[in-house]
Coordinates of C-alpha atoms in Angstrom, one line a residue:
M1 CA -112.2 -131.0 -51.8
E2 CA -110.5 -127.6 -51.8
K3 CA -106.9 -127.7 -52.8
L4 CA -103.8 -125.5 -52.5
T5 CA -102.0 -124.9 -55.8
I6 CA -98.3 -125.0 -55.2
G7 CA -95.0 -124.3 -57.0
I8 CA -91.7 -125.6 -55.8
I9 CA -88.4 -123.8 -56.2
G10 CA -85.4 -126.2 -56.0
A11 CA -85.4 -129.8 -57.1
G12 CA -82.5 -131.0 -54.9
R13 CA -82.7 -133.5 -52.1
I14 CA -85.1 -131.5 -49.9
G15 CA -87.1 -130.2 -52.8
R16 CA -87.7 -133.6 -54.1
L17 CA -88.7 -134.9 -50.7
H18 CA -91.3 -132.2 -50.3
A19 CA -92.6 -132.7 -53.9
E20 CA -93.1 -136.4 -53.2
H21 CA -95.0 -135.8 -50.0
L22 CA -97.1 -133.0 -51.5
T23 CA -98.2 -135.0 -54.5
R24 CA -99.5 -137.6 -52.1
N25 CA -101.5 -135.0 -50.1
G26 CA -105.1 -134.9 -51.3
R27 CA -105.3 -131.1 -50.5
A28 CA -102.2 -130.1 -52.5
D29 CA -102.0 -129.6 -56.2
V30 CA -98.3 -129.2 -57.3
R31 CA -98.5 -127.4 -60.7
I32 CA -94.8 -126.6 -61.3
I33 CA -91.3 -127.1 -60.0
S34 CA -88.2 -125.2 -61.0
D35 CA -84.5 -125.8 -60.8
V36 CA -81.5 -124.0 -62.2
R37 CA -80.5 -127.1 -64.0
V38 CA -83.2 -129.2 -65.5
T39 CA -82.2 -132.7 -66.8
D40 CA -84.0 -135.5 -68.6
E41 CA -83.9 -137.5 -65.4
M42 CA -85.5 -134.6 -63.6
R43 CA -88.2 -134.3 -66.2
S44 CA -88.9 -138.1 -65.9
W45 CA -89.0 -137.9 -62.1
A46 CA -91.5 -134.9 -62.2
E47 CA -93.7 -136.7 -64.8
G48 CA -93.8 -139.8 -62.6
L49 CA -95.1 -137.7 -59.7
G50 CA -97.8 -136.1 -61.9
I51 CA -96.2 -132.6 -61.8
P52 CA -97.3 -131.1 -65.2
S53 CA -94.5 -128.6 -65.6
I54 CA -90.8 -128.3 -64.8
T55 CA -88.8 -125.2 -65.7
D56 CA -85.3 -123.7 -65.2
N57 CA -86.8 -120.3 -64.6
Y58 CA -88.3 -119.8 -61.1
K59 CA -90.1 -116.7 -62.4
D60 CA -92.5 -119.0 -64.2
I61 CA -93.8 -119.8 -60.7
M62 CA -93.9 -116.2 -59.4
S63 CA -95.8 -115.0 -62.5
D64 CA -98.4 -117.7 -62.5
A65 CA -101.6 -116.3 -61.0
D66 CA -102.9 -119.7 -60.3
I67 CA -100.1 -120.6 -57.9
Q68 CA -101.2 -119.8 -54.3
A69 CA -98.2 -121.0 -52.4
V70 CA -94.5 -121.4 -53.0
F71 CA -92.1 -124.0 -51.4
I72 CA -88.6 -122.5 -51.3
C73 CA -86.2 -125.4 -51.3
S74 CA -83.2 -123.8 -53.0
S75 CA -79.8 -122.8 -51.6
T76 CA -79.9 -120.6 -48.5
N77 CA -78.4 -117.6 -50.3
T78 CA -81.5 -117.5 -52.5
H79 CA -84.2 -117.6 -49.8
V80 CA -84.5 -113.9 -49.0
P81 CA -84.9 -112.7 -52.6
F82 CA -87.4 -115.6 -53.3
I83 CA -89.4 -114.8 -50.2
V84 CA -89.6 -111.1 -51.2
E85 CA -90.7 -111.9 -54.7
A86 CA -93.3 -114.4 -53.5
A87 CA -94.7 -112.0 -50.9
R88 CA -95.0 -109.2 -53.5
A89 CA -96.7 -111.7 -55.8
G90 CA -99.2 -112.4 -53.1
K91 CA -98.2 -116.0 -52.6
H92 CA -98.0 -117.9 -49.3
I93 CA -94.6 -119.2 -48.5
F94 CA -93.0 -122.3 -47.0
C95 CA -89.2 -121.8 -46.7
E96 CA -86.6 -124.2 -45.6
K97 CA -84.3 -123.2 -42.7
P98 CA -82.5 -121.0 -42.2
I99 CA -84.2 -118.1 -44.0
S100 CA -80.8 -116.5 -44.3
L101 CA -77.3 -116.6 -42.9
D102 CA -77.7 -113.0 -41.7
Y103 CA -80.6 -112.3 -39.3
R104 CA -80.8 -108.7 -40.6
Q105 CA -81.7 -110.0 -44.0
T106 CA -84.3 -112.3 -42.4
M107 CA -85.8 -109.3 -40.6
A108 CA -86.1 -107.4 -43.9
A109 CA -87.7 -110.4 -45.6
L110 CA -90.2 -110.8 -42.8
E111 CA -91.2 -107.1 -43.1
E112 CA -92.1 -107.8 -46.8
V113 CA -94.1 -110.8 -45.7
K114 CA -96.0 -108.8 -43.1
E115 CA -96.6 -105.9 -45.6
A116 CA -98.0 -108.3 -48.2
G117 CA -100.2 -110.1 -45.7
V118 CA -99.2 -113.6 -46.8
V119 CA -98.3 -116.5 -44.6
L120 CA -94.8 -117.8 -44.0
Q121 CA -93.9 -121.2 -42.5
T122 CA -90.3 -122.2 -41.8
G123 CA -89.1 -125.7 -42.2
F124 CA -88.3 -126.6 -38.6
N125 CA -89.7 -130.1 -39.1
R126 CA -88.5 -131.5 -35.8
R127 CA -91.4 -129.7 -34.1
F128 CA -93.7 -132.2 -35.9
D129 CA -91.8 -135.3 -34.7
H130 CA -94.1 -137.4 -32.6
N131 CA -91.6 -137.8 -29.8
F132 CA -90.7 -134.1 -29.4
K133 CA -94.3 -133.0 -29.9
R134 CA -95.3 -135.2 -27.0
V135 CA -92.6 -133.7 -24.8
R136 CA -93.9 -130.2 -25.6
E137 CA -97.5 -131.2 -24.8
L138 CA -96.4 -132.7 -21.4
V139 CA -94.4 -129.6 -20.5
E140 CA -97.3 -127.3 -21.4
A141 CA -99.6 -129.4 -19.3
G142 CA -97.4 -128.9 -16.3
R143 CA -96.7 -132.6 -15.9
I144 CA -93.1 -132.0 -14.7
G145 CA -93.7 -128.6 -13.0
Q146 CA -91.5 -125.7 -13.8
P147 CA -88.7 -126.6 -16.4
H148 CA -85.3 -126.4 -14.9
I149 CA -82.9 -128.0 -17.4
I150 CA -83.3 -128.7 -21.1
K151 CA -80.7 -131.1 -22.6
I152 CA -80.5 -131.7 -26.3
T153 CA -78.1 -134.1 -28.0
S154 CA -77.8 -133.8 -31.8
R155 CA -75.1 -135.7 -33.6
D156 CA -74.8 -136.5 -37.3
P157 CA -73.5 -139.9 -38.5
A158 CA -71.0 -138.3 -40.8
P159 CA -69.9 -134.8 -41.7
P160 CA -71.3 -133.2 -44.9
P161 CA -69.2 -132.6 -48.0
N162 CA -66.5 -129.9 -47.8
E163 CA -68.3 -128.0 -50.5
Y164 CA -71.4 -127.7 -48.3
I165 CA -69.4 -126.6 -45.2
Q166 CA -67.9 -123.8 -47.3
V167 CA -71.4 -122.2 -47.9
S168 CA -73.6 -123.5 -45.0
G169 CA -72.9 -120.8 -42.5
G170 CA -71.2 -123.2 -40.1
L171 CA -72.2 -125.7 -37.6
F172 CA -74.3 -123.3 -35.5
M173 CA -76.3 -122.1 -38.5
D174 CA -76.8 -125.3 -40.6
M175 CA -76.9 -127.9 -37.9
A176 CA -77.4 -126.6 -34.4
I177 CA -80.1 -124.1 -35.6
H178 CA -82.6 -127.0 -35.3
D179 CA -81.5 -127.5 -31.7
F180 CA -81.9 -123.8 -31.0
D181 CA -85.4 -123.9 -32.2
M182 CA -86.1 -127.1 -30.3
A183 CA -84.8 -125.5 -27.1
R184 CA -87.3 -122.7 -27.5
Y185 CA -90.1 -125.1 -28.4
L186 CA -89.5 -127.5 -25.5
S187 CA -88.9 -124.9 -22.9
G188 CA -91.8 -122.6 -23.9
S189 CA -89.4 -119.7 -23.3
E190 CA -87.0 -117.4 -25.1
V191 CA -83.2 -117.9 -25.0
T192 CA -81.6 -114.9 -23.3
E193 CA -77.9 -115.9 -23.2
V194 CA -75.6 -118.2 -25.1
Y195 CA -72.2 -119.6 -24.3
A196 CA -70.6 -121.8 -26.9
Q197 CA -67.4 -123.9 -26.9
G198 CA -66.2 -125.7 -30.0
A199 CA -63.5 -127.9 -31.3
V200 CA -62.3 -129.6 -34.5
L201 CA -62.1 -133.3 -33.5
V202 CA -63.6 -135.1 -36.5
D203 CA -61.8 -133.8 -39.5
P204 CA -59.0 -131.1 -39.6
V205 CA -60.2 -130.0 -43.0
I206 CA -63.4 -128.7 -41.4
G207 CA -61.2 -126.4 -39.2
Q208 CA -59.2 -125.3 -42.3
L209 CA -62.6 -124.2 -43.8
G210 CA -63.2 -122.0 -40.8
D211 CA -65.7 -124.2 -39.0
I212 CA -65.9 -126.6 -36.0
D213 CA -67.3 -130.1 -35.9
T214 CA -67.9 -130.5 -32.2
A215 CA -69.7 -128.1 -29.8
V216 CA -71.2 -127.8 -26.4
I217 CA -73.6 -124.9 -26.0
S218 CA -75.0 -123.5 -22.7
L219 CA -78.2 -121.6 -22.7
K220 CA -80.1 -119.4 -20.3
F221 CA -83.9 -118.9 -20.7
A222 CA -86.2 -116.0 -19.8
N223 CA -88.1 -118.3 -17.5
G224 CA -85.0 -119.1 -15.5
A225 CA -84.3 -122.5 -16.9
L226 CA -80.9 -123.6 -18.2
G227 CA -80.1 -125.5 -21.3
V228 CA -77.3 -127.7 -22.7
I229 CA -76.8 -128.7 -26.3
D230 CA -74.1 -131.0 -27.6
N231 CA -73.3 -131.4 -31.3
S232 CA -71.0 -133.6 -33.3
R233 CA -70.6 -134.0 -37.0
K234 CA -69.8 -137.7 -36.6
A235 CA -71.4 -140.3 -34.4
V236 CA -70.1 -143.7 -35.7
Y237 CA -73.2 -145.5 -34.5
G238 CA -75.8 -143.5 -36.3
Y239 CA -78.0 -140.4 -36.0
D240 CA -78.1 -139.5 -32.3
Q241 CA -81.2 -137.4 -31.5
R242 CA -82.2 -137.3 -27.8
V243 CA -83.8 -134.7 -25.5
E244 CA -84.6 -134.4 -21.8
V245 CA -86.6 -131.8 -20.0
F246 CA -86.0 -131.8 -16.2
G247 CA -88.4 -129.9 -14.0
S248 CA -89.5 -129.2 -10.4
E249 CA -91.9 -132.2 -10.5
G250 CA -90.1 -134.7 -12.7
S251 CA -88.5 -135.2 -16.1
I252 CA -89.4 -136.2 -19.6
S253 CA -86.9 -137.8 -22.0
V254 CA -86.8 -139.0 -25.5
Q255 CA -84.4 -141.6 -26.8
N256 CA -83.2 -142.4 -30.3
D257 CA -85.5 -144.0 -32.8
H258 CA -84.3 -147.4 -34.0
P259 CA -85.4 -149.6 -37.0
S260 CA -86.7 -152.1 -34.5
T261 CA -86.9 -152.5 -30.7
A262 CA -85.6 -156.1 -30.9
E263 CA -82.8 -157.0 -28.6
I264 CA -80.6 -160.0 -28.8
S265 CA -79.3 -161.2 -25.4
T266 CA -76.6 -163.8 -25.2
S267 CA -73.6 -164.6 -23.1
A268 CA -71.6 -162.2 -25.3
G269 CA -73.8 -159.3 -24.4
V270 CA -77.0 -157.5 -25.3
V271 CA -77.3 -156.1 -28.8
R272 CA -79.9 -154.0 -30.6
D273 CA -80.1 -152.1 -33.9
N274 CA -78.2 -148.8 -34.2
P275 CA -80.3 -145.7 -34.4
K276 CA -81.8 -144.8 -37.7
Y277 CA -79.0 -143.6 -39.9
F278 CA -79.8 -140.0 -40.8
F279 CA -82.5 -137.3 -40.9
L280 CA -84.4 -138.6 -43.9
E281 CA -85.1 -141.8 -42.0
R282 CA -85.4 -140.4 -38.5
Y283 CA -87.7 -137.5 -39.4
H284 CA -89.6 -139.0 -42.4
D285 CA -93.0 -138.6 -40.8
S286 CA -92.3 -135.1 -39.5
Y287 CA -91.6 -133.9 -43.0
I288 CA -95.1 -135.1 -44.0
E289 CA -96.7 -133.6 -41.0
E290 CA -95.1 -130.1 -41.5
T291 CA -96.4 -129.9 -45.0
R292 CA -99.8 -131.1 -44.0
W293 CA -100.0 -128.4 -41.3
F294 CA -99.0 -125.7 -43.8
I295 CA -101.6 -126.7 -46.3
D296 CA -104.4 -127.1 -43.7
C297 CA -103.6 -123.8 -42.1
I298 CA -103.6 -121.9 -45.4
L299 CA -106.9 -123.5 -46.5
N300 CA -108.5 -123.0 -43.1
G301 CA -107.3 -119.5 -42.5
Q302 CA -105.3 -120.5 -39.4
P303 CA -101.9 -119.4 -38.2
V304 CA -99.0 -121.8 -39.0
P305 CA -97.3 -123.5 -36.0
V306 CA -93.8 -122.3 -36.8
D307 CA -93.4 -118.9 -38.5
G308 CA -90.9 -116.3 -39.4
H309 CA -90.5 -115.1 -35.9
D310 CA -89.3 -118.6 -34.9
A311 CA -86.8 -118.6 -37.7
L312 CA -85.5 -115.2 -36.7
Q313 CA -85.0 -116.2 -33.1
A314 CA -83.2 -119.3 -34.0
E315 CA -80.9 -117.3 -36.3
K316 CA -80.2 -114.8 -33.6
I317 CA -79.2 -117.6 -31.2
A318 CA -76.9 -119.1 -33.8
F319 CA -75.3 -115.6 -34.4
A320 CA -74.8 -115.3 -30.6
A321 CA -73.3 -118.7 -30.4
K322 CA -70.8 -117.9 -33.1
Q323 CA -69.9 -114.6 -31.4
S324 CA -69.5 -116.4 -28.1
L325 CA -67.1 -119.0 -29.7
L326 CA -65.0 -116.2 -31.3
E327 CA -64.9 -114.0 -28.2
G328 CA -64.8 -116.8 -25.5
R329 CA -67.6 -115.3 -23.4
P330 CA -71.3 -115.6 -22.8
V331 CA -73.3 -113.5 -25.2
K332 CA -76.8 -112.1 -24.5
V333 CA -79.2 -112.5 -27.4
S334 CA -80.3 -108.9 -26.7
E335 CA -76.8 -107.8 -27.7
I336 CA -77.2 -109.0 -31.2
A337 CA -79.7 -106.6 -32.6
V338 CA -78.1 -103.7 -30.7
A339 CA -74.5 -104.2 -31.6
N340 CA -74.8 -105.6 -35.1

């Protein structure tokens, strides 16, 4: 069986997640993983997965001629330079989202990828979720006619640490960016206009750090459809992930995933499990699927299902949302590249 030889940059939570999934994929051969701080625990973990080498120097991956593809799972501020180096080294790239916090840097990185002729897939794993993928298939098949309204609810069970908020790029870039990509994916159309409203209702410290924790975002699409996204950093009942596409001939909706579908009905009321608690549970299978698609597409010479263009568009929408919030007006996505 042909295998793709892989190096992973970043051994934090998401890097370890990908490493564990990749080492279980029969078509992947993870040769090396790097992190800025290698510990004995990390060495033991890598050894347990059968990864033969771990290093504190990512250039060991870039300079290894046997490595065909690089998984970039490091902090966002490192993505662009790592993409550029990997592209110039002729290695295919899987990069976690967002590619950068500035879409102009992303554009420059994508030019390097194009010039090098390598493949870049972005980590919008929700496209590979069984529920959302089915919605996309039904919309594409015309089962609900022309889409009119796309509604997305995305609420985390608890806010991230303050240290993360300080460097994440804000709610629109680190959280809602998944929803911006999902809006494009489900509608089959580009977003043309964004109007964002935000508030600090969960934790005043988030506001002191220059961010918001609650948002409602209105979208207009090129195909005439309208969209609404609502975000919160804290849903006390668990990870709230729902979508609905309403069209001229009907609607499709997806409710939350639960640990079980069991319901207890008594005189006191009807009770069921809360939604799965967070993204590692809710999207476990989608992370496996996105890496499988990347490997299969590279080995079979096929285009990846979510590429650099998708990352760039989501980042532009996030930029427009932030500008809309600051200026209190709708912002056309076409304004972004022209005015900035």
